[in-house]
PDB file of C-alpha atoms in Angstrom:
ATOM      1  CA  GLU A  57    -174.796 161.568 103.829  1.00 77.00           C
ATOM      2  CA  ALA A  58    -173.046 160.686 106.188  1.00 83.00           C
ATOM      3  CA  GLU A  59    -173.825 157.599 106.391  1.00 83.00           C
ATOM      4  CA  LYS A  60    -174.559 157.230 101.753  1.00 88.00           C
ATOM      5  CA  TRP A  61    -170.986 157.137 102.275  1.00 89.00           C
ATOM      6  CA  LEU A  62    -171.179 154.118 104.561  1.00 88.00           C
ATOM      7  CA  GLN A  63    -172.935 151.902 102.162  1.00 88.00           C
ATOM      8  CA  ALA A  64    -171.540 153.718  99.409  1.00 93.00           C
ATOM      9  CA  MET A  65    -167.708 153.074 100.411  1.00 91.00           C
ATOM     10  CA  ALA A  66    -168.731 148.834 102.131  1.00 89.00           C
ATOM     11  CA  GLU A  67    -170.022 148.350  98.273  1.00 91.00           C
ATOM     12  CA  ALA A  68    -166.951 149.712  96.693  1.00 95.00           C
ATOM     13  CA  GLY A  69    -165.476 146.146  98.744  1.00 93.00           C
ATOM     14  CA  CYS A  70    -163.908 148.817 101.019  1.00 93.00           C
ATOM     15  CA  LEU A  71    -164.540 147.950 104.135  1.00 90.00           C
ATOM     16  CA  PRO A  72    -165.416 150.924 106.373  1.00 92.00           C
ATOM     17  CA  ASN A  73    -162.555 151.292 110.210  1.00 94.00           C
ATOM     18  CA  THR A  74    -162.985 153.877 112.867  1.00 95.00           C
ATOM     19  CA  VAL A  75    -162.550 156.619 112.020  1.00 95.00           C
ATOM     20  CA  SER A  76    -164.934 156.097 109.347  1.00 94.00           C
ATOM     21  CA  TYR A  77    -167.951 155.763 111.410  1.00 95.00           C
ATOM     22  CA  ASN A  78    -166.474 158.263 113.847  1.00 95.00           C
ATOM     23  CA  ALA A  79    -166.987 160.716 111.669  1.00 95.00           C
ATOM     24  CA  ALA A  80    -170.316 159.138 110.137  1.00 95.00           C
ATOM     25  CA  ILE A  81    -171.460 159.037 113.879  1.00 95.00           C
ATOM     26  CA  THR A  82    -170.092 162.998 114.199  1.00 94.00           C
ATOM     27  CA  ALA A  83    -172.366 164.224 110.957  1.00 94.00           C
ATOM     28  CA  ALA A  84    -175.502 162.732 113.533  1.00 93.00           C
ATOM     29  CA  ALA A  85    -173.917 164.878 116.290  1.00 92.00           C
ATOM     30  CA  ARG A  86    -174.199 167.782 113.923  1.00 91.00           C
ATOM     31  CA  SER A  87    -177.290 167.132 113.401  1.00 91.00           C
ATOM     32  CA  ILE A  88    -178.298 166.615 116.710  1.00 88.00           C
ATOM     33  CA  ASP A  89    -179.440 163.201 116.063  1.00 92.00           C
ATOM     34  CA  THR A  90    -178.511 161.112 119.307  1.00 94.00           C
ATOM     35  CA  ARG A  91    -180.978 157.708 118.290  1.00 94.00           C
ATOM     36  CA  ARG A  92    -178.464 157.639 115.281  1.00 94.00           C
ATOM     37  CA  GLY A  93    -175.760 158.465 116.277  1.00 95.00           C
ATOM     38  CA  VAL A  94    -176.265 154.962 119.803  1.00 96.00           C
ATOM     39  CA  GLU A  95    -176.747 153.246 116.351  1.00 95.00           C
ATOM     40  CA  LEU A  96    -174.376 153.418 114.621  1.00 95.00           C
ATOM     41  CA  LEU A  97    -172.196 152.903 117.259  1.00 95.00           C
ATOM     42  CA  GLY A  98    -173.201 149.980 117.662  1.00 94.00           C
ATOM     43  CA  ARG A  99    -173.303 149.315 114.073  1.00 93.00           C
ATOM     44  CA  LEU A 100    -169.069 150.163 114.207  1.00 94.00           C
ATOM     45  CA  MET A 101    -169.601 147.643 117.125  1.00 94.00           C
ATOM     46  CA  ASP A 102    -172.030 144.609 115.267  1.00 94.00           C
ATOM     47  CA  ALA A 103    -168.735 145.588 112.528  1.00 92.00           C
ATOM     48  CA  ARG A 104    -166.368 144.322 115.606  1.00 94.00           C
ATOM     49  CA  LEU A 105    -164.551 147.485 114.973  1.00 94.00           C
ATOM     50  CA  GLU A 106    -163.033 149.159 117.904  1.00 92.00           C
ATOM     51  CA  PRO A 107    -165.123 152.096 119.516  1.00 93.00           C
ATOM     52  CA  THR A 108    -162.306 154.648 120.635  1.00 92.00           C
ATOM     53  CA  ALA A 109    -162.946 157.692 123.012  1.00 90.00           C
ATOM     54  CA  MET A 110    -163.936 159.666 120.843  1.00 92.00           C
ATOM     55  CA  SER A 111    -166.652 157.237 119.378  1.00 94.00           C
ATOM     56  CA  TYR A 112    -168.056 158.219 123.335  1.00 94.00           C
ATOM     57  CA  SER A 113    -167.530 161.673 123.795  1.00 93.00           C
ATOM     58  CA  THR A 114    -169.521 162.968 120.454  1.00 94.00           C
ATOM     59  CA  VAL A 115    -172.158 160.642 122.008  1.00 95.00           C
ATOM     60  CA  ILE A 116    -171.430 162.764 125.305  1.00 95.00           C
ATOM     61  CA  ARG A 117    -171.741 165.556 124.164  1.00 92.00           C
ATOM     62  CA  SER A 118    -175.026 165.009 121.102  1.00 94.00           C
ATOM     63  CA  PHE A 119    -176.510 163.167 124.557  1.00 95.00           C
ATOM     64  CA  ALA A 120    -175.578 167.033 126.774  1.00 94.00           C
ATOM     65  CA  ARG A 121    -176.206 169.347 123.477  1.00 92.00           C
ATOM     66  CA  THR A 122    -180.340 168.037 123.407  1.00 93.00           C
ATOM     67  CA  GLY A 123    -180.418 168.580 127.081  1.00 92.00           C
ATOM     68  CA  ASP A 124    -180.666 164.756 128.019  1.00 95.00           C
ATOM     69  CA  ILE A 125    -178.673 164.451 130.839  1.00 94.00           C
ATOM     70  CA  PRO A 126    -179.544 161.255 131.673  1.00 96.00           C
ATOM     71  CA  GLN A 127    -178.193 159.816 128.652  1.00 96.00           C
ATOM     72  CA  ALA A 128    -175.865 162.044 128.350  1.00 95.00           C
ATOM     73  CA  ALA A 129    -174.654 160.413 131.441  1.00 95.00           C
ATOM     74  CA  ARG A 130    -175.006 157.408 131.197  1.00 95.00           C
ATOM     75  CA  TRP A 131    -172.327 157.302 128.258  1.00 95.00           C
ATOM     76  CA  LEU A 132    -170.224 158.378 130.138  1.00 94.00           C
ATOM     77  CA  ARG A 133    -169.471 156.178 132.369  1.00 93.00           C
ATOM     78  CA  GLN A 134    -170.064 153.053 129.478  1.00 93.00           C
ATOM     79  CA  MET A 135    -167.393 155.010 129.089  1.00 92.00           C
ATOM     80  CA  THR A 136    -165.318 154.367 131.730  1.00 90.00           C
ATOM     81  CA  GLU A 137    -167.014 150.983 132.602  1.00 91.00           C
ATOM     82  CA  ILE A 138    -163.826 149.871 129.193  1.00 87.00           C
ATOM     83  CA  GLN A 139    -162.207 151.920 130.390  1.00 86.00           C
ATOM     84  CA  PHE A 140    -162.091 154.765 128.039  1.00 89.00           C
ATOM     85  CA  SER A 141    -161.039 158.335 130.288  1.00 90.00           C
ATOM     86  CA  PRO A 142    -163.913 161.036 129.607  1.00 92.00           C
ATOM     87  CA  ASN A 143    -161.706 164.370 129.004  1.00 93.00           C
ATOM     88  CA  LEU A 144    -162.500 168.033 129.151  1.00 94.00           C
ATOM     89  CA  LEU A 145    -164.875 168.321 126.031  1.00 92.00           C
ATOM     90  CA  CYS A 146    -167.698 165.005 127.471  1.00 93.00           C
ATOM     91  CA  TYR A 147    -167.169 166.884 131.412  1.00 95.00           C
ATOM     92  CA  THR A 148    -167.798 170.351 129.873  1.00 95.00           C
ATOM     93  CA  SER A 149    -170.096 169.130 128.169  1.00 93.00           C
ATOM     94  CA  LEU A 150    -172.071 167.688 131.097  1.00 95.00           C
ATOM     95  CA  ILE A 151    -171.786 170.675 132.570  1.00 96.00           C
ATOM     96  CA  LYS A 152    -172.836 173.218 130.133  1.00 95.00           C
ATOM     97  CA  SER A 153    -176.135 171.641 130.256  1.00 95.00           C
ATOM     98  CA  CYS A 154    -176.633 171.136 133.430  1.00 95.00           C
ATOM     99  CA  ALA A 155    -175.879 175.532 133.231  1.00 94.00           C
ATOM    100  CA  ARG A 156    -178.916 174.847 130.481  1.00 93.00           C
ATOM    101  CA  ASN A 157    -181.671 173.199 132.505  1.00 92.00           C
ATOM    102  CA  GLY A 158    -180.678 176.216 135.553  1.00 92.00           C
ATOM    103  CA  GLU A 159    -179.350 172.884 137.952  1.00 94.00           C
ATOM    104  CA  ALA A 160    -176.305 174.368 139.129  1.00 94.00           C
ATOM    105  CA  ASP A 161    -175.858 172.140 141.759  1.00 96.00           C
ATOM    106  CA  GLU A 162    -175.287 169.080 139.282  1.00 95.00           C
ATOM    107  CA  SER A 163    -173.332 171.129 136.739  1.00 96.00           C
ATOM    108  CA  ALA A 164    -170.862 171.984 140.767  1.00 97.00           C
ATOM    109  CA  ARG A 165    -171.356 167.721 141.325  1.00 96.00           C
ATOM    110  CA  TRP A 166    -169.905 167.436 137.543  1.00 96.00           C
ATOM    111  CA  LEU A 167    -167.353 169.472 138.508  1.00 97.00           C
ATOM    112  CA  GLN A 168    -165.959 167.630 141.180  1.00 97.00           C
ATOM    113  CA  GLU A 169    -166.714 164.434 139.280  1.00 95.00           C
ATOM    114  CA  MET A 170    -163.831 166.032 136.940  1.00 95.00           C
ATOM    115  CA  LEU A 171    -161.380 166.991 139.217  1.00 96.00           C
ATOM    116  CA  ARG A 172    -161.931 163.693 141.607  1.00 95.00           C
ATOM    117  CA  GLU A 173    -161.577 161.340 137.935  1.00 93.00           C
ATOM    118  CA  SER A 174    -158.344 164.041 137.222  1.00 94.00           C
ATOM    119  CA  VAL A 175    -159.158 165.093 134.781  1.00 95.00           C
ATOM    120  CA  GLU A 176    -158.401 169.292 134.693  1.00 95.00           C
ATOM    121  CA  PRO A 177    -160.722 171.582 134.250  1.00 96.00           C
ATOM    122  CA  ASP A 178    -160.242 174.960 131.702  1.00 96.00           C
ATOM    123  CA  ALA A 179    -161.362 178.402 133.413  1.00 97.00           C
ATOM    124  CA  SER A 180    -164.749 177.857 130.711  1.00 95.00           C
ATOM    125  CA  ALA A 181    -165.966 175.160 133.376  1.00 96.00           C
ATOM    126  CA  PHE A 182    -165.745 176.458 135.973  1.00 96.00           C
ATOM    127  CA  ASN A 183    -166.364 180.006 134.344  1.00 96.00           C
ATOM    128  CA  ILE A 184    -169.213 177.851 133.747  1.00 96.00           C
ATOM    129  CA  VAL A 185    -170.768 176.728 137.173  1.00 96.00           C
ATOM    130  CA  ILE A 186    -170.170 180.125 138.626  1.00 95.00           C
ATOM    131  CA  GLY A 187    -172.132 181.868 136.181  1.00 94.00           C
ATOM    132  CA  THR A 188    -174.803 178.711 136.253  1.00 92.00           C
ATOM    133  CA  PHE A 189    -174.937 179.567 141.390  1.00 90.00           C
ATOM    134  CA  VAL A 190    -175.247 183.475 140.221  1.00 89.00           C
ATOM    135  CA  SER A 191    -178.979 183.187 137.826  1.00 75.00           C
ATOM    136  CA  LYS A 192    -179.748 180.243 140.613  1.00 67.00           C
TER     137      LYS A 192
END
């Protein structure tokens, strides 16, 4: 549905901007359509618009929600390569995904990376890791 509005916007002579694409990427993420979210991020860049940290973090969260930790990690790495700093939400999404898959060591590794990168974890991030080791 969000993509229809991007198209309608363009047809009305109002070119979509980064905010428009981010809204569509968020809609794709909410419907757990990771492929569509990545395509929309690509279209945003093809339109010579600058992605934001939100553009990337939404794609990361989408992959993490589906349990595709390698893809979520890949997008987090790509995010840092272009000088965006992953935030609490990016790391917590990966930590939760690892926990859901029973990967206690991996969830702890993401928490450690978060600390190394000076992203301040909240109690939830620690609790997820602790809980993963309890149920191990």
